[in-house]
Amino acid sequence: MTTQTDTERELACMIVEVLNLSTVTADSLIAEAPLFGDGLGLDSIDALEIAVAIAQRYGVQLRAEDEATKRVFANLRSLALHVDANRVTLAGS
Amino acid sequence: MHPRDSGHQPLVTFKDPRLLARASGDVIAISKGRPVTVAEFLAQVGGQALALPNAGAIINICEDRYRFLVGFAAALTRGLATLLPPNPLDETVLAIHRNWAGSCVLTDVPGRRLDAPVVLTDASATGPAANTEIPGSTLAAVVFTSGTTGSSVPQRKSWQALVRSTEINLQCYFPAGLGKFTVVSTVPAQHMYGLETTVLSALQGPATMHDGRPFYPANVAATLQNVSGPCVLVSTPVHLRALVASGLGFPRLARILSATAPLEAGLAASLEAMCGCEVVEIYGCSEVGSMAWRRTVLNERYRLFEGFQARNHTDATVISAAHLEAPVPLPDTLELGEDGSFLLVGRDSDLVKIGGKRTSLVDVTRLIMSIPGVDDAVAFRVPGVAGSTRLAALVVSGSLDGSAVRSALRPVLDPVFIPRPILMVPGLPRAASGKLPNDAVLRLFNASNAVGAGSD
């Protein structure tokens, strides 16, 4: 198991919660493991739900038109780096 | 001006329907942000046609909707059928290829390697304007269904049938007096609903097709913001739910169309307020195409499109129309009203009889979905239990466990129909279209059951 950063830990909790991954615990998500396909096995509808949850929590709107976004969603680490780079402080949070 | 005769003559004497029912100066599409006129489009169709084989069929997996349109039209002008795989996965495409002698794959993704002949689209290729007189009997499209019942069955569509149904569809898809408008869609062109609303509407109707297929809410918002003039959004409940939840601002739209699964009335109301337009649900199936509609906030009942008749037979609701070769039994059960309207009651194969009582899987699913805290659910039969019909359910919820779902069902559902087990899952294996293939449900059930995930 690799060490998760704070944001990775938050996102891991969010993913487990939003997708109700009852067989997975947040701290067991490996930051470099793929979220889709052979990794956590998430699908495009999961991606949509994660994107909405990230928008609601961090004010970061994910997009999908280019390779850069595919890299963002590659794994927990890339997702966390993207969120940290783009997050806005939401009022009251 | 419509180039075809009206319906005063018998079907057999109709002129062959043309590829296009629009003027050469019309903008048929927005490609890479630029408007494409019909004349430019025809030159590109000519160029694409030169790159297609002489015989066989075209498995069109183009992701860019405009490239799909060019490929579809080019195939038509060459008398080649377009085969529409339910998804672009290698195995799906190859399975179709193996079953259609001489078929080749048309893709807009460079480097796509498949164990089949592959033609890569070339956006810069032009050629002599193609023959746009298409014999009506031409096999134009074959749709491979991914329904919730049974396995994939090819649905063959002649060009004549597609054109006739499009004439009917256009009256209900798009409000009269909209003028020029652009269609933006989250639905793949390869899906029957996407083909009808975005591809055929551009060839035979007034729509300007947007080449994109925006996915995340931010993509949809940006795409809609960048379209000038009236815009119609064609989508599904899954995507529309995400748009509302995103908290993003959306521009005023001319209309929103939704299909593939019932839309909740509350969600439809939110969308109408958010985008300042009517939200219209289309009902159809790949066997028939679009056939009915409702404005969700006003009507629970669907109304059949003009020219369709529905009758309840003992074992199925059967739909007929002049452009259908024969009456088609529907996969759903409709409760028909005297005025031609109907309620969607359930899927025929969803009828469940236990202990002399009967219900439908759709009803059980609906009851589970109505429990506060449930995000998605499906009730289904567990196969292989001899002599009895057992129901099980897969439920998606952020706050409930299986026993909470069971407790909530107990007051509203006869105990014989309460699913056992109720397994909590992170999400349902919905196809991109929102449909829920039965075999994927059973795979997820078996996997979830094996690990005892969140079981009650």
Coordinates of C-alpha atoms in Angstrom, one line a residue:
Chain A
M1 CA 0.0 0.0 0.0
T2 CA 1.3 3.4 -0.9
T3 CA 0.8 6.5 1.3
Q4 CA -2.1 8.7 0.3
T5 CA -1.9 12.5 0.3
D6 CA -4.7 14.4 2.0
T7 CA -6.5 15.0 -1.2
E8 CA -6.1 11.5 -2.4
R9 CA -7.5 10.3 0.9
E10 CA -10.5 12.7 0.6
L11 CA -11.1 11.6 -3.0
A12 CA -10.8 7.9 -2.1
C13 CA -13.4 8.4 0.6
M14 CA -15.6 10.3 -1.8
I15 CA -15.3 7.6 -4.5
V16 CA -16.1 4.8 -2.1
E17 CA -19.0 6.7 -0.7
V18 CA -20.5 8.0 -4.0
L19 CA -20.2 4.7 -5.8
N20 CA -21.0 2.7 -2.6
L21 CA -18.0 0.4 -3.1
S22 CA -19.0 -1.8 -0.2
T23 CA -16.2 -4.2 -0.8
V24 CA -13.5 -1.5 -1.0
T25 CA -12.2 0.7 1.8
A26 CA -10.9 4.2 1.0
D27 CA -7.4 3.6 2.5
S28 CA -7.0 0.5 0.4
L29 CA -7.2 2.4 -2.9
I30 CA -3.8 2.5 -4.4
A31 CA -3.0 6.0 -5.7
E32 CA -1.4 4.8 -8.9
A33 CA -3.8 2.0 -9.7
P34 CA -6.1 2.6 -12.6
L35 CA -9.7 3.6 -11.7
F36 CA -11.2 2.2 -14.8
G37 CA -10.8 -1.0 -16.8
D38 CA -8.6 -3.5 -15.0
G39 CA -8.2 -1.4 -11.9
L40 CA -11.2 -0.4 -9.8
G41 CA -13.3 -1.3 -12.8
L42 CA -15.3 1.9 -12.9
D43 CA -17.3 2.7 -15.9
S44 CA -18.3 5.9 -17.7
I45 CA -21.5 6.4 -15.6
D46 CA -19.3 6.1 -12.5
A47 CA -17.1 8.8 -14.0
L48 CA -20.1 11.0 -14.5
E49 CA -21.1 10.5 -10.8
I50 CA -17.5 11.2 -9.6
A51 CA -17.3 14.3 -11.8
V52 CA -20.6 15.6 -10.3
A53 CA -19.4 14.9 -6.7
I54 CA -16.0 16.6 -7.4
A55 CA -17.9 19.6 -8.8
Q56 CA -20.1 19.9 -5.8
R57 CA -17.2 19.5 -3.3
Y58 CA -14.3 21.3 -4.9
G59 CA -15.9 23.4 -7.5
V60 CA -13.7 21.7 -10.1
Q61 CA -15.6 20.8 -13.3
L62 CA -14.0 17.9 -15.2
R63 CA -14.1 17.8 -19.0
A64 CA -13.5 15.0 -21.4
E65 CA -12.5 16.5 -24.8
D66 CA -8.9 15.7 -24.8
E67 CA -6.1 13.3 -23.8
A68 CA -5.3 15.5 -20.8
T69 CA -8.6 14.6 -19.2
K70 CA -8.1 10.9 -19.8
R71 CA -4.8 11.3 -17.9
V72 CA -6.6 13.1 -15.1
F73 CA -9.0 10.2 -14.6
A74 CA -6.2 7.6 -14.9
N75 CA -5.8 7.1 -11.2
L76 CA -6.4 8.5 -7.8
R77 CA -3.1 10.4 -7.8
S78 CA -3.7 12.2 -11.2
L79 CA -7.2 13.0 -10.1
A80 CA -6.0 14.5 -6.8
L81 CA -3.3 16.5 -8.6
H82 CA -5.9 18.0 -10.9
V83 CA -8.3 18.8 -8.1
D84 CA -5.5 20.5 -6.1
A85 CA -4.4 22.5 -9.1
N86 CA -7.9 23.7 -9.9
R87 CA -9.9 23.7 -6.7
V88 CA -11.7 26.9 -5.6
T89 CA -12.5 27.6 -2.0
L90 CA -16.2 27.4 -1.7
A91 CA -18.0 29.7 0.6
G92 CA -18.6 28.2 4.0
S93 CA -16.3 25.2 3.3
Chain B
M1 CA -39.2 22.3 -50.0
H2 CA -39.7 18.6 -49.7
P3 CA -38.7 16.8 -52.9
R4 CA -41.0 13.9 -52.3
D5 CA -44.6 13.2 -53.1
S6 CA -47.1 13.3 -50.3
G7 CA -49.1 10.3 -49.3
H8 CA -51.8 10.4 -52.0
Q9 CA -50.4 7.4 -53.8
P10 CA -49.9 3.8 -52.7
L11 CA -46.5 3.2 -51.1
V12 CA -45.1 1.2 -54.0
T13 CA -45.2 4.1 -56.4
F14 CA -43.3 6.5 -54.2
K15 CA -40.2 7.9 -55.8
D16 CA -37.0 6.6 -54.3
P17 CA -36.2 8.9 -51.4
R18 CA -33.2 11.0 -51.9
L19 CA -30.2 11.1 -49.6
L20 CA -31.1 14.7 -48.6
A21 CA -34.2 16.6 -48.2
R22 CA -32.6 20.0 -48.0
A23 CA -31.2 22.8 -50.0
S24 CA -27.5 22.9 -51.0
G25 CA -26.8 26.1 -49.1
D26 CA -28.3 24.7 -45.8
V27 CA -25.9 24.2 -42.9
I28 CA -26.1 20.5 -42.3
A29 CA -23.5 20.3 -39.5
I30 CA -21.1 22.0 -37.2
S31 CA -17.8 20.2 -37.7
K32 CA -14.8 21.3 -35.6
G33 CA -16.6 24.5 -34.8
R34 CA -17.2 25.4 -38.4
P35 CA -20.5 25.3 -40.3
V36 CA -20.7 22.8 -43.2
T37 CA -23.1 23.4 -46.0
V38 CA -24.9 20.7 -47.8
A39 CA -22.7 21.3 -50.9
E40 CA -19.5 20.9 -48.9
F41 CA -21.0 17.8 -47.2
L42 CA -21.8 16.2 -50.6
A43 CA -18.2 16.7 -51.8
Q44 CA -16.9 15.0 -48.6
V45 CA -19.4 12.2 -49.1
G46 CA -18.0 11.8 -52.6
G47 CA -14.5 11.6 -51.2
Q48 CA -15.5 9.1 -48.5
A49 CA -17.3 6.9 -51.0
L50 CA -14.1 6.5 -53.0
A51 CA -12.4 5.0 -50.0
L52 CA -15.1 2.4 -49.3
P53 CA -15.0 -1.1 -50.7
N54 CA -17.3 -2.2 -53.6
A55 CA -19.3 -4.7 -51.7
G56 CA -20.0 -5.8 -48.2
A57 CA -21.1 -3.6 -45.4
I58 CA -19.6 -0.8 -43.2
I59 CA -19.3 -1.1 -39.5
N60 CA -19.3 2.6 -38.7
I61 CA -17.7 3.2 -35.3
C62 CA -16.8 6.9 -35.9
E63 CA -16.8 8.8 -32.6
D64 CA -17.1 12.2 -34.3
R65 CA -20.7 12.5 -35.2
Y66 CA -20.1 14.4 -38.4
R67 CA -17.6 11.8 -39.6
F68 CA -20.2 9.2 -38.8
L69 CA -22.7 11.2 -40.9
V70 CA -20.3 11.4 -43.9
G71 CA -19.6 7.7 -43.6
F72 CA -23.2 6.7 -43.3
A73 CA -24.1 8.9 -46.4
A74 CA -21.2 7.6 -48.4
A75 CA -22.2 4.0 -47.7
L76 CA -25.7 4.8 -48.8
T77 CA -24.6 6.3 -52.1
R78 CA -22.6 3.1 -52.7
G79 CA -25.5 0.8 -51.8
L80 CA -23.6 -0.5 -48.7
A81 CA -25.4 -1.1 -45.4
T82 CA -24.1 0.6 -42.3
L83 CA -23.9 -1.8 -39.3
L84 CA -24.3 -0.2 -35.9
P85 CA -22.6 -1.9 -33.0
P86 CA -24.0 -1.3 -29.6
N87 CA -20.6 -0.3 -28.3
P88 CA -17.1 0.2 -29.9
L89 CA -15.4 -2.6 -28.0
D90 CA -13.1 -4.8 -30.1
E91 CA -15.1 -7.9 -29.3
T92 CA -18.4 -6.4 -30.2
V93 CA -17.1 -5.0 -33.5
L94 CA -15.3 -8.2 -34.4
A95 CA -18.4 -10.3 -33.6
I96 CA -20.4 -8.3 -36.1
H97 CA -17.6 -8.4 -38.7
R98 CA -17.4 -12.2 -38.4
N99 CA -21.2 -12.5 -39.1
W100 CA -21.2 -10.1 -42.1
A101 CA -19.2 -11.4 -45.0
G102 CA -17.1 -8.6 -46.6
S103 CA -17.8 -6.1 -43.8
C104 CA -15.2 -3.5 -43.0
V105 CA -14.8 -1.1 -40.1
L106 CA -14.9 2.7 -40.6
T107 CA -13.2 4.6 -37.8
D108 CA -12.0 8.1 -37.2
V109 CA -9.4 7.0 -34.6
P110 CA -6.0 6.7 -36.3
G111 CA -4.1 3.5 -35.3
R112 CA -7.2 1.6 -34.4
R113 CA -6.0 -2.0 -34.9
L114 CA -8.6 -4.7 -35.4
D115 CA -8.5 -8.2 -36.9
A116 CA -10.8 -6.9 -39.7
P117 CA -10.3 -4.6 -42.7
V118 CA -10.2 -1.0 -41.3
V119 CA -10.9 2.2 -43.3
L120 CA -9.7 5.4 -41.6
T121 CA -11.8 8.5 -42.3
D122 CA -10.1 11.4 -44.1
A123 CA -11.6 14.8 -43.3
S124 CA -9.8 16.5 -46.2
A125 CA -10.9 14.0 -48.9
T126 CA -13.4 15.3 -51.4
G127 CA -14.7 13.6 -54.5
P128 CA -17.3 14.0 -57.3
A129 CA -20.7 14.7 -55.9
A130 CA -22.2 11.3 -55.1
N131 CA -25.4 9.9 -56.5
T132 CA -28.0 11.0 -54.1
E133 CA -30.9 9.0 -55.6
I134 CA -31.0 6.1 -53.2
P135 CA -33.2 3.1 -54.1
G136 CA -35.8 2.8 -51.3
S137 CA -35.2 -0.9 -50.9
T138 CA -31.5 -0.3 -50.1
L139 CA -30.6 -2.0 -46.8
A140 CA -29.4 1.3 -45.1
A141 CA -28.8 0.3 -41.5
V142 CA -28.6 -2.7 -39.3
V143 CA -29.0 -1.9 -35.6
F144 CA -27.9 -4.5 -33.0
T145 CA -30.1 -4.2 -30.0
S146 CA -28.8 -4.3 -26.5
G147 CA -32.2 -4.6 -24.8
T148 CA -32.8 -5.8 -21.3
T149 CA -34.3 -9.1 -22.6
G150 CA -32.4 -11.7 -24.5
S151 CA -29.3 -11.3 -26.6
S152 CA -28.5 -9.2 -29.6
V153 CA -30.7 -9.4 -32.7
P154 CA -30.0 -7.5 -35.9
Q155 CA -32.7 -5.1 -36.9
R156 CA -32.7 -4.3 -40.6
K157 CA -33.8 -0.9 -41.8
S158 CA -34.4 -0.1 -45.5
W159 CA -33.7 3.4 -46.6
Q160 CA -37.3 3.9 -47.5
A161 CA -38.4 2.8 -44.0
L162 CA -35.9 5.2 -42.4
V163 CA -37.0 8.1 -44.5
R164 CA -40.7 7.5 -43.8
S165 CA -40.2 7.2 -40.1
T166 CA -38.0 10.3 -40.0
E167 CA -40.8 12.3 -41.7
I168 CA -43.1 11.2 -38.8
N169 CA -40.5 11.7 -36.1
L170 CA -39.6 15.2 -37.2
Q171 CA -43.1 16.4 -36.5
C172 CA -42.7 15.4 -32.8
Y173 CA -39.0 15.8 -32.2
F174 CA -38.8 19.5 -33.0
P175 CA -41.4 22.2 -32.2
A176 CA -42.9 23.9 -35.2
G177 CA -41.6 27.4 -35.8
L178 CA -38.2 26.7 -34.4
G179 CA -36.5 27.9 -37.6
K180 CA -32.9 26.9 -37.9
F181 CA -31.5 25.0 -34.9
T182 CA -28.6 22.9 -33.9
V183 CA -28.9 19.5 -32.3
V184 CA -26.3 18.7 -29.6
S185 CA -26.4 15.1 -28.2
T186 CA -24.8 12.9 -25.6
V187 CA -26.2 9.8 -27.3
P188 CA -23.9 7.9 -29.7
A189 CA -24.9 8.0 -33.4
Q190 CA -24.7 4.2 -33.4
H191 CA -27.8 3.9 -31.1
M192 CA -31.1 3.9 -32.9
Y193 CA -32.3 6.9 -30.9
G194 CA -29.1 8.8 -31.7
L195 CA -29.3 7.8 -35.4
E196 CA -32.9 9.1 -35.7
T197 CA -32.5 12.3 -33.7
T198 CA -29.1 13.4 -34.9
V199 CA -28.2 11.8 -38.2
L200 CA -31.5 11.3 -40.0
S201 CA -32.8 14.6 -38.7
A202 CA -29.8 16.3 -40.4
L203 CA -30.2 14.4 -43.7
Q204 CA -34.0 14.6 -44.0
G205 CA -34.9 17.5 -41.8
P206 CA -34.0 20.9 -40.7
A207 CA -31.5 20.1 -38.0
T208 CA -27.9 21.2 -38.0
M209 CA -25.9 18.4 -36.4
H210 CA -23.2 19.3 -33.9
D211 CA -20.3 16.9 -34.3
G212 CA -19.6 16.5 -30.6
R213 CA -20.7 14.0 -28.0
P214 CA -20.1 15.9 -24.8
F215 CA -19.9 13.7 -21.8
Y216 CA -19.3 15.5 -18.5
P217 CA -21.7 18.3 -17.5
A218 CA -19.0 20.9 -18.1
N219 CA -18.6 19.5 -21.6
V220 CA -22.3 19.7 -22.3
A221 CA -22.5 23.3 -20.9
A222 CA -19.5 24.4 -22.9
T223 CA -20.8 22.8 -26.1
L224 CA -24.2 24.4 -25.6
Q225 CA -22.7 27.8 -24.8
N226 CA -20.7 27.7 -28.1
V227 CA -23.7 27.0 -30.3
S228 CA -25.2 30.1 -31.8
G229 CA -28.9 30.2 -32.4
P230 CA -31.6 27.8 -31.0
C231 CA -30.3 24.5 -29.7
V232 CA -32.0 21.2 -29.0
L233 CA -30.3 18.8 -26.5
V234 CA -30.8 15.1 -27.1
S235 CA -29.9 13.0 -24.1
T236 CA -30.8 10.4 -21.6
P237 CA -32.0 10.4 -18.0
V238 CA -28.5 9.4 -16.7
H239 CA -26.9 12.4 -18.3
L240 CA -29.7 14.8 -17.6
R241 CA -29.6 13.9 -13.9
A242 CA -25.9 14.8 -13.9
L243 CA -26.5 18.1 -15.6
V244 CA -28.9 19.2 -12.8
A245 CA -26.6 17.9 -10.1
S246 CA -23.6 19.7 -11.5
G247 CA -24.6 23.1 -10.3
L248 CA -23.4 24.6 -13.6
G249 CA -25.3 27.2 -15.5
F250 CA -26.8 26.2 -18.8
P251 CA -28.0 28.4 -21.6
R252 CA -31.6 28.6 -22.6
L253 CA -32.5 25.8 -25.0
A254 CA -35.1 25.3 -27.6
R255 CA -36.0 21.8 -26.4
I256 CA -34.6 18.8 -24.5
L257 CA -35.3 15.3 -25.8
S258 CA -34.9 12.3 -23.5
A259 CA -35.2 8.6 -24.2
T260 CA -33.9 5.1 -23.3
A261 CA -35.5 5.0 -19.8
P262 CA -38.3 6.8 -18.1
L263 CA -37.4 10.3 -16.8
E264 CA -38.7 11.3 -13.3
A265 CA -41.2 14.1 -13.4
G266 CA -39.3 16.1 -10.8
L267 CA -36.1 15.9 -12.8
A268 CA -38.0 17.0 -15.9
A269 CA -39.4 20.0 -14.0
S270 CA -35.9 21.0 -12.8
L271 CA -34.6 20.8 -16.4
E272 CA -37.4 22.8 -17.8
A273 CA -36.7 25.5 -15.2
M274 CA -33.0 25.4 -15.8
C275 CA -33.0 25.6 -19.6
G276 CA -36.3 27.4 -20.1
C277 CA -37.7 24.9 -22.5
E278 CA -39.9 21.9 -22.8
V279 CA -38.5 18.5 -21.9
V280 CA -40.0 15.8 -24.1
E281 CA -39.6 12.1 -23.7
I282 CA -39.5 9.8 -26.7
Y283 CA -40.6 6.2 -26.4
G284 CA -39.2 3.7 -28.9
C285 CA -37.3 0.5 -29.4
S286 CA -34.7 -0.5 -31.9
E287 CA -37.2 -2.8 -33.6
V288 CA -39.5 0.2 -34.5
G289 CA -37.6 3.3 -33.7
S290 CA -39.3 6.3 -32.1
M291 CA -43.0 5.9 -31.9
A292 CA -44.5 8.0 -29.0
W293 CA -43.8 11.0 -26.8
R294 CA -44.9 12.7 -23.7
R295 CA -44.1 16.1 -22.1
T296 CA -43.1 14.6 -18.8
V297 CA -44.1 17.5 -16.5
L298 CA -47.7 17.4 -18.0
N299 CA -48.4 13.9 -18.9
E300 CA -47.8 10.4 -17.5
R301 CA -49.3 9.0 -20.7
Y302 CA -47.4 8.8 -23.9
R303 CA -49.1 9.6 -27.2
L304 CA -48.3 7.6 -30.4
F305 CA -46.8 9.5 -33.3
E306 CA -49.1 10.0 -36.3
G307 CA -49.5 6.9 -38.4
F308 CA -48.8 4.4 -35.6
Q309 CA -51.4 2.0 -34.2
A310 CA -51.0 -0.1 -31.1
R311 CA -53.1 -3.2 -30.2
N312 CA -52.9 -5.4 -27.2
H313 CA -52.7 -9.1 -28.2
T314 CA -52.8 -11.8 -25.6
D315 CA -49.0 -12.1 -25.4
A316 CA -47.7 -8.7 -26.4
T317 CA -48.6 -5.1 -27.5
V318 CA -48.2 -5.0 -31.2
I319 CA -47.4 -1.8 -33.1
S320 CA -48.1 -1.2 -36.8
A321 CA -47.4 1.6 -39.2
A322 CA -47.3 2.0 -43.0
H323 CA -43.5 2.0 -43.1
L324 CA -43.1 -1.2 -41.0
E325 CA -43.1 -4.3 -43.1
A326 CA -45.2 -6.2 -40.6
P327 CA -46.7 -5.4 -37.2
V328 CA -44.0 -5.6 -34.5
P329 CA -44.5 -7.0 -31.0
L330 CA -43.1 -4.6 -28.5
P331 CA -40.7 -5.6 -25.7
D332 CA -42.9 -3.5 -23.3
T333 CA -46.4 -3.8 -22.1
L334 CA -48.5 -0.8 -22.8
E335 CA -51.8 0.1 -21.1
L336 CA -53.7 1.5 -24.1
G337 CA -56.3 4.2 -23.7
E338 CA -59.2 4.8 -26.1
D339 CA -57.6 8.0 -27.3
G340 CA -54.5 6.2 -28.5
S341 CA -52.4 7.3 -25.5
F342 CA -50.7 4.8 -23.3
L343 CA -49.0 4.1 -20.0
L344 CA -45.8 2.1 -20.0
V345 CA -46.7 -0.8 -17.7
G346 CA -43.8 -3.1 -18.0
R347 CA -41.7 -5.4 -20.1
D348 CA -43.5 -8.6 -21.2
S349 CA -40.8 -10.7 -19.9
D350 CA -41.0 -8.8 -16.7
L351 CA -44.4 -10.3 -15.7
V352 CA -43.9 -12.1 -12.5
K353 CA -46.3 -14.6 -11.1
I354 CA -45.7 -16.0 -7.7
G355 CA -48.3 -17.9 -5.7
G356 CA -51.1 -16.9 -8.1
K357 CA -50.3 -13.3 -7.7
R358 CA -48.8 -11.2 -10.4
T359 CA -46.6 -8.1 -10.7
S360 CA -43.9 -7.0 -13.0
L361 CA -40.2 -6.4 -12.5
V362 CA -40.7 -2.8 -13.6
D363 CA -43.1 -2.3 -10.8
V364 CA -40.8 -3.8 -8.2
T365 CA -37.9 -1.8 -9.6
R366 CA -40.1 1.4 -9.4
L367 CA -41.0 0.7 -5.8
I368 CA -37.3 0.3 -4.8
M369 CA -36.5 3.5 -6.8
S370 CA -39.1 5.4 -4.9
I371 CA -37.5 4.8 -1.5
P372 CA -35.7 8.0 -0.4
G373 CA -32.0 7.4 -0.5
V374 CA -32.1 4.9 -3.4
D375 CA -30.2 6.2 -6.5
D376 CA -30.7 3.4 -8.9
A377 CA -32.1 -0.1 -8.7
V378 CA -33.1 -3.1 -10.7
A379 CA -35.2 -6.1 -9.7
F380 CA -34.7 -9.3 -11.8
R381 CA -35.3 -13.0 -11.8
V382 CA -32.6 -15.3 -10.5
P383 CA -32.2 -17.9 -13.2
G384 CA -31.6 -21.5 -12.5
V385 CA -33.9 -21.9 -9.5
A386 CA -36.1 -24.8 -10.7
G387 CA -39.8 -24.6 -10.2
S388 CA -39.9 -21.2 -8.6
T389 CA -39.5 -17.6 -9.6
R390 CA -37.1 -15.9 -7.2
L391 CA -36.6 -12.2 -7.5
A392 CA -33.3 -10.5 -6.5
A393 CA -32.4 -6.8 -6.6
L394 CA -29.3 -4.7 -7.1
V395 CA -29.6 -1.4 -5.4
V396 CA -27.4 1.7 -5.5
S397 CA -27.7 4.0 -2.5
G398 CA -25.3 6.2 -0.6
S399 CA -27.1 5.9 2.7
L400 CA -29.1 2.6 2.9
D401 CA -28.1 -1.0 3.3
G402 CA -30.0 -4.1 2.2
S403 CA -32.0 -4.4 5.3
A404 CA -33.1 -0.8 5.2
V405 CA -34.3 -1.3 1.6
R406 CA -36.1 -4.4 2.7
S407 CA -37.8 -2.6 5.6
A408 CA -38.9 0.2 3.3
L409 CA -40.4 -2.3 0.8
R410 CA -42.3 -4.3 3.4
P411 CA -45.2 -1.8 3.7
V412 CA -45.6 -1.3 -0.1
L413 CA -44.9 -4.7 -1.6
D414 CA -46.5 -8.1 -1.2
P415 CA -43.9 -10.2 0.7
V416 CA -43.7 -12.8 -2.1
F417 CA -42.3 -10.1 -4.4
I418 CA -39.7 -8.6 -2.0
P419 CA -36.4 -9.5 -3.6
R420 CA -34.0 -11.7 -1.7
P421 CA -31.2 -11.0 -1.7
I422 CA -31.1 -7.3 -2.0
L423 CA -27.5 -6.5 -2.8
M424 CA -26.0 -3.1 -2.5
V425 CA -23.8 -2.2 -5.5
P426 CA -21.8 0.9 -6.4
G427 CA -23.6 1.3 -9.7
L428 CA -25.6 -0.6 -12.3
P429 CA -23.9 -1.8 -15.5
R430 CA -25.9 0.6 -17.7
A431 CA -24.8 0.9 -21.3
A432 CA -23.8 4.3 -22.6
S433 CA -27.4 4.6 -23.8
G434 CA -28.7 4.1 -20.2
K435 CA -30.0 0.6 -20.9
L436 CA -29.4 -2.2 -18.6
P437 CA -28.5 -5.4 -20.4
N438 CA -29.9 -8.4 -18.5
D439 CA -26.7 -10.5 -18.9
A440 CA -24.6 -7.6 -17.3
V441 CA -27.1 -7.5 -14.4
L442 CA -26.7 -11.2 -13.8
R443 CA -22.9 -11.0 -14.0
L444 CA -22.8 -8.2 -11.4
F445 CA -25.3 -10.1 -9.3
N446 CA -23.2 -13.2 -9.3
A447 CA -20.0 -11.3 -8.6
S448 CA -21.7 -9.3 -5.8
N449 CA -23.3 -12.4 -4.3
A450 CA -20.1 -14.3 -4.2
V451 CA -18.4 -11.6 -2.1
G452 CA -21.5 -11.0 0.0
A453 CA -21.2 -7.3 -0.7
G454 CA -23.6 -5.3 1.5
S455 CA -26.0 -8.2 1.5
D456 CA -29.0 -8.0 3.8

